[in-house]
């Protein structure tokens, strides 16, 4: 039988640590959520501007007008 690639998210045999590790602590309360949002909001908007060439601002206005 031919060898197959290992596509599981489980660690390989003999390896006890998880494959994906997060260096950030989990967000647990509303204050943490707000702090996280405040930290990434400007970067997120700038990235949206670059990736959509400003079109996301028009989409945002349309979504707000449709929501009433």
Tab-separated table of N, CA and C in Angstrom:
chain	number	residue	atom	x	y	z
A	1	UNK	N	0.839	-1.181	0.000
A	1	UNK	CA	0.000	0.000	0.000
A	1	UNK	C	0.883	1.243	0.000
A	2	UNK	N	0.536	2.253	-0.795
A	2	UNK	CA	1.330	3.474	-0.908
A	2	UNK	C	1.135	4.349	0.320
A	3	UNK	N	2.161	5.124	0.643
A	3	UNK	CA	2.086	6.046	1.782
A	3	UNK	C	1.142	7.196	1.439
A	4	UNK	N	0.322	7.583	2.386
A	4	UNK	CA	-0.598	8.699	2.155
A	4	UNK	C	-0.193	9.888	3.008
A	5	UNK	N	-0.597	11.063	2.579
A	5	UNK	CA	-0.267	12.253	3.360
A	5	UNK	C	-1.174	12.321	4.576
A	6	UNK	N	-0.666	12.900	5.638
A	6	UNK	CA	-1.377	13.007	6.902
A	6	UNK	C	-2.037	14.377	6.952
A	7	UNK	N	-3.390	14.435	6.804
A	7	UNK	CA	-4.093	15.702	6.756
A	7	UNK	C	-4.913	15.966	8.016
A	8	UNK	N	-4.651	15.280	9.074
A	8	UNK	CA	-5.394	15.446	10.308
A	8	UNK	C	-4.871	16.653	11.087
A	9	UNK	N	-5.734	17.240	11.912
A	9	UNK	CA	-5.307	18.333	12.785
A	9	UNK	C	-4.725	17.803	14.091
A	10	UNK	N	-4.750	16.504	14.268
A	10	UNK	CA	-4.141	15.912	15.459
A	10	UNK	C	-2.627	15.928	15.313
A	11	UNK	N	-1.908	16.046	16.423
A	11	UNK	CA	-0.453	16.018	16.328
A	11	UNK	C	0.027	14.644	15.861
A	12	UNK	N	1.147	14.587	15.151
A	12	UNK	CA	1.698	13.301	14.743
A	12	UNK	C	2.012	12.424	15.951
A	13	UNK	N	2.074	11.115	15.766
A	13	UNK	CA	2.379	10.222	16.890
A	13	UNK	C	3.676	10.630	17.588
A	14	UNK	N	3.628	10.652	18.910
A	14	UNK	CA	4.811	11.010	19.688
A	14	UNK	C	4.924	12.506	19.935
A	15	UNK	N	4.045	13.299	19.363
A	15	UNK	CA	4.078	14.747	19.561
A	15	UNK	C	2.843	15.125	20.363
A	16	UNK	N	3.032	15.625	21.583
A	16	UNK	CA	1.905	15.875	22.475
A	16	UNK	C	1.388	17.308	22.429
A	17	UNK	N	2.102	18.216	21.813
A	17	UNK	CA	1.644	19.607	21.812
A	17	UNK	C	0.724	19.853	20.620
A	18	UNK	N	-0.191	20.837	20.741
A	18	UNK	CA	-1.081	21.141	19.618
A	18	UNK	C	-0.317	21.749	18.453
A	19	UNK	N	-0.836	21.555	17.243
A	19	UNK	CA	-0.190	22.087	16.047
A	19	UNK	C	-0.315	23.608	16.010
A	20	UNK	N	-1.521	24.134	16.273
A	20	UNK	CA	-1.758	25.566	16.224
A	20	UNK	C	-1.769	26.116	17.635
A	21	UNK	N	-0.934	27.090	17.900
A	21	UNK	CA	-0.893	27.716	19.208
A	21	UNK	C	-1.188	29.196	19.064
A	22	UNK	N	-1.971	29.720	19.946
A	22	UNK	CA	-2.274	31.139	19.952
A	22	UNK	C	-1.430	31.804	21.025
A	23	UNK	N	-0.834	32.908	20.683
A	23	UNK	CA	-0.045	33.645	21.672
A	23	UNK	C	-0.908	34.635	22.430
A	24	UNK	N	-2.156	34.832	21.980
A	24	UNK	CA	-3.072	35.755	22.631
A	24	UNK	C	-3.934	34.993	23.614
A	25	UNK	N	-4.304	35.667	24.662
A	25	UNK	CA	-5.220	35.029	25.610
A	25	UNK	C	-6.636	35.146	25.070
A	26	UNK	N	-7.529	34.248	25.439
A	26	UNK	CA	-8.902	34.297	24.932
A	26	UNK	C	-9.628	35.550	25.435
A	27	UNK	N	-10.549	36.070	24.640
A	27	UNK	CA	-11.362	37.214	25.030
A	27	UNK	C	-12.505	36.684	25.872
A	28	UNK	N	-12.655	37.211	27.098
A	28	UNK	CA	-13.611	36.617	28.031
A	28	UNK	C	-14.747	37.536	28.460
A	29	UNK	N	-14.596	38.857	28.376
A	29	UNK	CA	-15.667	39.721	28.854
A	29	UNK	C	-15.887	40.878	27.892
A	30	UNK	N	-16.946	41.640	28.136
A	30	UNK	CA	-17.314	42.740	27.249
A	30	UNK	C	-16.193	43.772	27.144
A	31	UNK	N	-15.513	44.047	28.240
A	31	UNK	CA	-14.416	45.020	28.201
A	31	UNK	C	-13.289	44.535	27.296
A	32	UNK	N	-13.009	43.241	27.336
A	32	UNK	CA	-11.979	42.678	26.457
A	32	UNK	C	-12.409	42.762	24.998
A	33	UNK	N	-13.695	42.506	24.732
A	33	UNK	CA	-14.195	42.616	23.363
A	33	UNK	C	-14.039	44.043	22.848
A	34	UNK	N	-14.412	45.014	23.673
A	34	UNK	CA	-14.323	46.410	23.273
A	34	UNK	C	-12.875	46.821	23.040
A	35	UNK	N	-11.982	46.386	23.922
A	35	UNK	CA	-10.563	46.721	23.764
A	35	UNK	C	-10.002	46.110	22.483
A	36	UNK	N	-10.392	44.876	22.181
A	36	UNK	CA	-9.949	44.231	20.951
A	36	UNK	C	-10.472	44.990	19.734
A	37	UNK	N	-11.747	45.344	19.742
A	37	UNK	CA	-12.340	46.096	18.637
A	37	UNK	C	-11.620	47.433	18.452
A	38	UNK	N	-11.401	48.151	19.544
A	38	UNK	CA	-10.741	49.455	19.456
A	38	UNK	C	-9.331	49.329	18.890
A	39	UNK	N	-8.666	48.227	19.193
A	39	UNK	CA	-7.294	48.039	18.729
A	39	UNK	C	-7.230	47.742	17.232
A	40	UNK	N	-8.223	47.042	16.688
A	40	UNK	CA	-8.122	46.630	15.291
A	40	UNK	C	-8.997	47.427	14.338
A	41	UNK	N	-9.916	48.277	14.842
A	41	UNK	CA	-10.887	48.949	13.977
A	41	UNK	C	-10.231	49.788	12.893
A	42	UNK	N	-9.272	50.628	13.233
A	42	UNK	CA	-8.645	51.503	12.245
A	42	UNK	C	-7.880	50.691	11.203
A	43	UNK	N	-7.155	49.673	11.649
A	43	UNK	CA	-6.407	48.827	10.721
A	43	UNK	C	-7.368	48.112	9.781
A	44	UNK	N	-8.479	47.629	10.312
A	44	UNK	CA	-9.477	46.917	9.516
A	44	UNK	C	-10.064	47.837	8.448
A	45	UNK	N	-10.431	49.074	8.838
A	45	UNK	CA	-10.982	50.014	7.860
A	45	UNK	C	-9.971	50.371	6.785
A	46	UNK	N	-8.727	50.587	7.164
A	46	UNK	CA	-7.697	50.903	6.170
A	46	UNK	C	-7.469	49.738	5.210
A	47	UNK	N	-7.477	48.526	5.744
A	47	UNK	CA	-7.307	47.351	4.895
A	47	UNK	C	-8.487	47.207	3.933
A	48	UNK	N	-9.702	47.439	4.430
A	48	UNK	CA	-10.869	47.403	3.550
A	48	UNK	C	-10.758	48.444	2.447
A	49	UNK	N	-10.276	49.646	2.781
A	49	UNK	CA	-10.085	50.680	1.755
A	49	UNK	C	-9.136	50.208	0.668
A	50	UNK	N	-8.044	49.615	1.077
A	50	UNK	CA	-7.050	49.161	0.101
A	50	UNK	C	-7.577	48.008	-0.752
A	51	UNK	N	-8.187	47.018	-0.112
A	51	UNK	CA	-8.614	45.826	-0.832
A	51	UNK	C	-9.811	46.068	-1.746
A	52	UNK	N	-10.710	46.972	-1.348
A	52	UNK	CA	-11.904	47.211	-2.166
A	52	UNK	C	-11.807	48.500	-2.971
A	53	UNK	N	-10.664	49.165	-2.884
A	53	UNK	CA	-10.465	50.459	-3.571
A	53	UNK	C	-11.546	51.466	-3.171
A	54	UNK	N	-11.938	51.439	-1.904
A	54	UNK	CA	-12.914	52.377	-1.374
A	54	UNK	C	-14.361	51.960	-1.566
A	55	UNK	N	-14.605	50.900	-2.309
A	55	UNK	CA	-15.966	50.460	-2.604
A	55	UNK	C	-16.720	50.038	-1.340
A	56	UNK	N	-16.004	49.563	-0.315
A	56	UNK	CA	-16.682	49.074	0.888
A	56	UNK	C	-17.449	50.189	1.591
A	57	UNK	N	-17.014	51.425	1.443
A	57	UNK	CA	-17.738	52.537	2.067
A	57	UNK	C	-19.117	52.718	1.424
A	58	UNK	N	-19.209	52.519	0.117
A	58	UNK	CA	-20.499	52.585	-0.582
A	58	UNK	C	-21.381	51.420	-0.129
A	59	UNK	N	-20.800	50.221	-0.031
A	59	UNK	CA	-21.560	49.050	0.426
A	59	UNK	C	-22.091	49.273	1.839
A	60	UNK	N	-21.253	49.897	2.673
A	60	UNK	CA	-21.651	50.149	4.053
A	60	UNK	C	-22.844	51.115	4.096
A	61	UNK	N	-22.784	52.187	3.308
A	61	UNK	CA	-23.889	53.150	3.257
A	61	UNK	C	-25.162	52.471	2.748
A	62	UNK	N	-25.035	51.629	1.722
A	62	UNK	CA	-26.207	50.924	1.182
A	62	UNK	C	-26.810	50.001	2.238
A	63	UNK	N	-25.986	49.270	2.968
A	63	UNK	CA	-26.481	48.346	3.993
A	63	UNK	C	-27.208	49.101	5.086
A	64	UNK	N	-26.678	50.255	5.498
A	64	UNK	CA	-27.331	51.053	6.540
A	64	UNK	C	-28.672	51.570	6.044
A	65	UNK	N	-28.726	52.037	4.794
A	65	UNK	CA	-30.000	52.568	4.263
A	65	UNK	C	-31.034	51.448	4.111
A	66	UNK	N	-30.631	50.263	3.738
A	66	UNK	CA	-31.554	49.133	3.586
A	66	UNK	C	-32.076	48.641	4.930
A	67	UNK	N	-31.262	48.785	5.972
A	67	UNK	CA	-31.668	48.269	7.280
A	67	UNK	C	-32.718	49.145	7.946
A	68	UNK	N	-32.860	50.375	7.459
A	68	UNK	CA	-33.878	51.271	7.997
A	68	UNK	C	-33.433	51.820	9.312
